[in-house]
């Protein structure tokens, strides 16, 4: 079975600063995807960034980037130039990829990020 | 193009009643996932459906819970004889085809059992 661990229940960062959220996972599979989702107070789950396990290059989406260490099974999210609108719960998630077939997401317990003035 | 629509947003049921949660996927999407989020926890997978088929129900409790996704109409998650422990937020996500790794989420239904 796959597990996803987020060891930081809460974090705080000042506006315009950089913050890194940690995530580790455990799997015996070789083909998988990793995700970071954002859940603001509205409860809507929003995809922030996605990483294919077979790609060595770290994914980047504007101010969001990941540090993917496959051997260490680590997948951290870096938010640069933090904005007040980044305040939310952030969930790390894992998906096994079978040939041509996506599967269910396995989520971590989340990190609550507060961006302050 | 409307997103994934879930209704109702909030649902209150007394213990022993039935709860029906609806999910209309994005236009052109024929795959639906249901997840449950207990307070202060991450989302937990319940069931994965394609139109008229259940693909993976490994996360569904064995009793009282059922799900369907008919050829026409929304996907329905049905909880019979609700108990206090069923109180949670229930999320639906949809994707266009089976190989698509990006699933779009609805805003969830918060079920409260009193």
CSV table of C-alpha atoms in Angstrom, one decimal:
chain,number,residue,atom,x,y,z
A,1,UNK,CA,0.0,0.0,0.0
A,2,UNK,CA,1.1,3.5,-0.7
A,3,UNK,CA,1.5,6.1,2.1
A,4,UNK,CA,2.0,9.9,2.0
A,5,UNK,CA,3.4,11.7,5.0
A,6,UNK,CA,3.3,15.4,5.6
A,7,UNK,CA,5.2,16.1,8.8
A,8,UNK,CA,4.4,19.8,9.2
A,9,UNK,CA,0.8,20.3,10.4
A,10,UNK,CA,1.2,24.1,10.3
A,11,UNK,CA,3.5,26.7,8.8
A,12,UNK,CA,3.7,30.4,8.6
A,13,UNK,CA,5.5,32.7,6.2
A,14,UNK,CA,5.6,36.4,5.7
A,15,UNK,CA,4.4,38.0,2.5
A,16,UNK,CA,7.0,38.0,-0.3
A,17,UNK,CA,9.1,35.4,1.5
A,18,UNK,CA,9.8,31.8,0.4
A,19,UNK,CA,8.5,28.7,2.2
A,20,UNK,CA,9.0,25.0,1.6
A,21,UNK,CA,6.5,22.3,2.5
A,22,UNK,CA,7.7,18.8,3.0
A,23,UNK,CA,6.3,15.5,1.8
A,24,UNK,CA,7.6,12.0,1.8
A,25,UNK,CA,5.9,8.9,0.4
A,26,UNK,CA,6.4,5.2,0.4
A,27,UNK,CA,5.7,2.9,-2.6
A,28,UNK,CA,7.2,-0.1,-4.4
A,29,UNK,CA,5.8,1.0,-7.7
A,30,UNK,CA,8.0,2.5,-10.4
A,31,UNK,CA,5.4,4.4,-12.4
A,32,UNK,CA,3.6,7.1,-10.6
A,33,UNK,CA,2.7,10.8,-10.4
A,34,UNK,CA,3.0,13.2,-7.5
A,35,UNK,CA,0.8,16.2,-6.9
A,36,UNK,CA,0.3,19.2,-4.6
A,37,UNK,CA,-3.2,20.4,-4.1
A,38,UNK,CA,-4.3,23.6,-2.4
A,39,UNK,CA,-7.5,23.8,-0.4
A,40,UNK,CA,-8.5,27.4,0.6
A,41,UNK,CA,-11.3,28.1,3.1
A,42,UNK,CA,-13.8,27.7,0.2
A,43,UNK,CA,-12.9,24.0,0.4
A,44,UNK,CA,-12.3,23.8,-3.4
A,45,UNK,CA,-9.4,21.4,-4.2
A,46,UNK,CA,-7.1,23.1,-6.7
A,47,UNK,CA,-4.2,21.4,-8.4
A,48,UNK,CA,-1.0,23.4,-7.9
A,49,UNK,CA,1.6,21.3,-9.5
A,50,UNK,CA,2.2,17.7,-10.9
A,51,UNK,CA,5.3,15.7,-11.3
A,52,UNK,CA,5.8,12.5,-13.3
A,53,UNK,CA,8.1,10.1,-11.5
A,54,UNK,CA,10.0,9.2,-14.7
A,55,UNK,CA,11.0,12.8,-15.3
A,56,UNK,CA,14.2,13.9,-13.5
A,57,UNK,CA,13.5,17.6,-14.1
A,58,UNK,CA,11.6,19.2,-11.3
A,59,UNK,CA,8.2,20.7,-12.2
A,60,UNK,CA,7.6,24.4,-12.0
A,61,UNK,CA,4.5,26.5,-12.3
A,62,UNK,CA,5.1,30.2,-11.9
A,63,UNK,CA,5.9,30.8,-8.2
A,64,UNK,CA,5.5,27.1,-7.3
A,65,UNK,CA,8.3,24.6,-7.8
A,66,UNK,CA,9.0,21.1,-6.4
A,67,UNK,CA,12.2,19.3,-5.3
A,68,UNK,CA,11.6,15.7,-6.3
A,69,UNK,CA,14.1,13.3,-4.9
A,70,UNK,CA,13.0,9.9,-6.2
A,71,UNK,CA,15.6,7.8,-4.3
A,72,UNK,CA,14.7,9.5,-1.0
A,73,UNK,CA,11.0,9.4,-1.9
A,74,UNK,CA,10.7,13.0,-1.1
A,75,UNK,CA,8.6,15.6,-2.9
A,76,UNK,CA,8.7,19.1,-1.3
A,77,UNK,CA,6.9,22.2,-2.6
A,78,UNK,CA,8.5,25.6,-2.6
A,79,UNK,CA,6.4,28.7,-2.8
A,80,UNK,CA,8.3,31.8,-3.8
A,81,UNK,CA,7.2,35.4,-3.2
A,82,UNK,CA,4.4,34.3,-1.0
A,83,UNK,CA,1.1,36.1,-1.3
A,84,UNK,CA,-1.9,36.4,1.1
A,85,UNK,CA,-3.9,34.4,-1.4
A,86,UNK,CA,-1.6,31.4,-0.8
A,87,UNK,CA,-3.1,30.9,2.7
A,88,UNK,CA,-4.7,27.5,2.5
A,89,UNK,CA,-4.3,23.8,3.4
A,90,UNK,CA,-1.8,22.1,1.1
A,91,UNK,CA,-2.1,18.4,0.4
A,92,UNK,CA,0.6,16.2,-1.1
A,93,UNK,CA,-0.9,13.3,-3.2
A,94,UNK,CA,0.3,10.2,-5.0
A,95,UNK,CA,-1.1,8.3,-7.9
A,96,UNK,CA,0.0,5.0,-9.4
A,97,UNK,CA,0.2,5.0,-13.1
A,98,UNK,CA,-0.7,1.8,-14.8
A,99,UNK,CA,-0.1,1.7,-18.6
A,100,UNK,CA,-2.8,4.0,-20.1
A,101,UNK,CA,-4.7,4.1,-16.8
A,102,UNK,CA,-4.8,6.7,-14.0
A,103,UNK,CA,-5.9,5.5,-10.6
A,104,UNK,CA,-7.0,6.9,-7.3
A,105,UNK,CA,-5.2,9.6,-5.4
A,106,UNK,CA,-3.7,8.9,-2.0
A,107,UNK,CA,-3.4,12.1,0.1
A,108,UNK,CA,-1.3,13.2,3.0
A,109,UNK,CA,-2.8,14.8,6.1
A,110,UNK,CA,-2.0,18.3,4.9
A,111,UNK,CA,-0.1,21.4,6.0
A,112,UNK,CA,-1.9,24.5,7.0
A,113,UNK,CA,0.0,27.5,5.5
A,114,UNK,CA,-0.7,31.0,6.9
A,115,UNK,CA,0.8,33.9,4.9
A,116,UNK,CA,1.1,37.0,7.1
A,117,UNK,CA,1.8,40.7,6.4
B,1,UNK,CA,-17.5,25.3,-19.4
B,2,UNK,CA,-18.9,24.7,-15.9
B,3,UNK,CA,-16.7,22.9,-13.4
B,4,UNK,CA,-17.6,19.8,-11.4
B,5,UNK,CA,-20.9,20.6,-9.7
B,6,UNK,CA,-21.9,19.0,-6.4
B,7,UNK,CA,-25.1,19.4,-4.6
B,8,UNK,CA,-26.2,20.1,-2.1
B,9,UNK,CA,-23.3,22.0,-0.6
B,10,UNK,CA,-24.5,21.3,2.9
B,11,UNK,CA,-26.7,18.5,4.0
B,12,UNK,CA,-28.1,17.8,7.5
B,13,UNK,CA,-29.5,14.4,8.3
B,14,UNK,CA,-30.8,12.8,11.5
B,15,UNK,CA,-29.3,9.5,12.5
B,16,UNK,CA,-31.0,6.7,10.6
B,17,UNK,CA,-32.0,8.8,7.6
B,18,UNK,CA,-30.6,8.4,4.1
B,19,UNK,CA,-28.2,10.9,2.5
B,20,UNK,CA,-27.9,11.3,-1.3
B,21,UNK,CA,-25.0,13.3,-2.7
B,22,UNK,CA,-25.0,14.3,-6.3
B,23,UNK,CA,-22.1,15.0,-8.6
B,24,UNK,CA,-22.3,16.3,-12.2
B,25,UNK,CA,-18.9,16.0,-13.8
B,26,UNK,CA,-17.4,18.5,-16.2
B,27,UNK,CA,-18.8,18.4,-19.7
B,28,UNK,CA,-17.2,15.5,-21.7
B,29,UNK,CA,-15.9,13.8,-18.6
B,30,UNK,CA,-17.0,10.2,-18.1
B,31,UNK,CA,-14.9,9.2,-15.1
B,32,UNK,CA,-15.8,10.1,-11.5
B,33,UNK,CA,-14.1,9.6,-8.2
B,34,UNK,CA,-15.6,10.1,-4.8
B,35,UNK,CA,-13.4,11.0,-1.7
B,36,UNK,CA,-14.3,11.6,1.9
B,37,UNK,CA,-12.6,14.2,4.1
B,38,UNK,CA,-13.0,13.8,7.9
B,39,UNK,CA,-12.3,16.9,10.0
B,40,UNK,CA,-8.6,17.9,10.1
B,41,UNK,CA,-7.7,15.0,7.8
B,42,UNK,CA,-6.7,14.5,4.1
B,43,UNK,CA,-9.1,13.1,1.5
B,44,UNK,CA,-9.6,9.4,1.5
B,45,UNK,CA,-10.6,7.6,-1.7
B,46,UNK,CA,-13.9,5.8,-1.7
B,47,UNK,CA,-14.9,4.8,-5.2
B,48,UNK,CA,-14.0,5.2,-8.9
B,49,UNK,CA,-16.8,5.0,-11.5
B,50,UNK,CA,-17.1,5.2,-15.3
B,51,UNK,CA,-20.5,5.6,-16.8
B,52,UNK,CA,-22.6,2.6,-15.8
B,53,UNK,CA,-19.6,0.8,-14.3
B,54,UNK,CA,-17.8,0.7,-11.0
B,55,UNK,CA,-14.1,0.5,-11.7
B,56,UNK,CA,-12.6,0.5,-8.1
B,57,UNK,CA,-14.7,0.4,-4.9
B,58,UNK,CA,-11.8,-0.6,-2.6
B,59,UNK,CA,-12.4,2.5,-0.4
B,60,UNK,CA,-16.1,2.1,0.1
B,61,UNK,CA,-17.4,0.9,3.5
B,62,UNK,CA,-19.0,-2.6,3.0
B,63,UNK,CA,-22.3,-1.6,4.4
B,64,UNK,CA,-24.7,1.3,4.0
B,65,UNK,CA,-22.7,3.1,1.2
B,66,UNK,CA,-23.3,2.7,-2.5
B,67,UNK,CA,-22.5,4.7,-5.6
B,68,UNK,CA,-23.7,4.9,-9.2
B,69,UNK,CA,-23.0,6.8,-12.3
B,70,UNK,CA,-25.8,6.2,-14.8
B,71,UNK,CA,-25.7,6.7,-18.5
B,72,UNK,CA,-27.7,9.9,-18.1
B,73,UNK,CA,-27.6,12.2,-15.1
B,74,UNK,CA,-25.2,12.8,-12.3
B,75,UNK,CA,-23.3,10.4,-10.2
B,76,UNK,CA,-24.9,9.6,-6.8
B,77,UNK,CA,-23.3,8.6,-3.6
B,78,UNK,CA,-25.9,7.2,-1.3
B,79,UNK,CA,-25.5,6.6,2.4
B,80,UNK,CA,-28.2,4.7,4.1
B,81,UNK,CA,-29.1,4.8,7.9
B,82,UNK,CA,-26.5,7.5,8.5
B,83,UNK,CA,-24.5,7.6,11.8
B,84,UNK,CA,-22.6,10.5,13.4
B,85,UNK,CA,-19.3,9.0,12.1
B,86,UNK,CA,-20.5,9.7,8.6
B,87,UNK,CA,-20.3,13.4,9.2
B,88,UNK,CA,-17.6,14.6,6.7
B,89,UNK,CA,-17.0,16.5,3.5
B,90,UNK,CA,-17.6,14.4,0.5
B,91,UNK,CA,-15.7,15.4,-2.7
B,92,UNK,CA,-16.3,14.3,-6.3
B,93,UNK,CA,-13.6,14.6,-9.0
B,94,UNK,CA,-14.0,14.0,-12.7
B,95,UNK,CA,-11.6,13.3,-15.6
B,96,UNK,CA,-12.1,13.0,-19.3
B,97,UNK,CA,-10.7,9.6,-19.9
B,98,UNK,CA,-9.1,6.8,-18.0
B,99,UNK,CA,-5.5,7.8,-18.8
B,100,UNK,CA,-5.9,11.3,-17.6
B,101,UNK,CA,-4.0,12.0,-14.5
B,102,UNK,CA,-5.6,15.4,-13.9
B,103,UNK,CA,-8.9,15.2,-12.0
B,104,UNK,CA,-11.0,18.3,-11.4
B,105,UNK,CA,-12.7,18.5,-8.1
B,106,UNK,CA,-16.0,19.9,-7.1
B,107,UNK,CA,-16.5,22.1,-4.0
B,108,UNK,CA,-17.7,19.2,-1.9
B,109,UNK,CA,-20.8,18.4,0.1
B,110,UNK,CA,-20.6,18.8,3.9
B,111,UNK,CA,-22.7,16.2,5.5
B,112,UNK,CA,-23.7,16.7,9.1
B,113,UNK,CA,-25.5,13.9,11.0
B,114,UNK,CA,-27.3,15.1,14.1
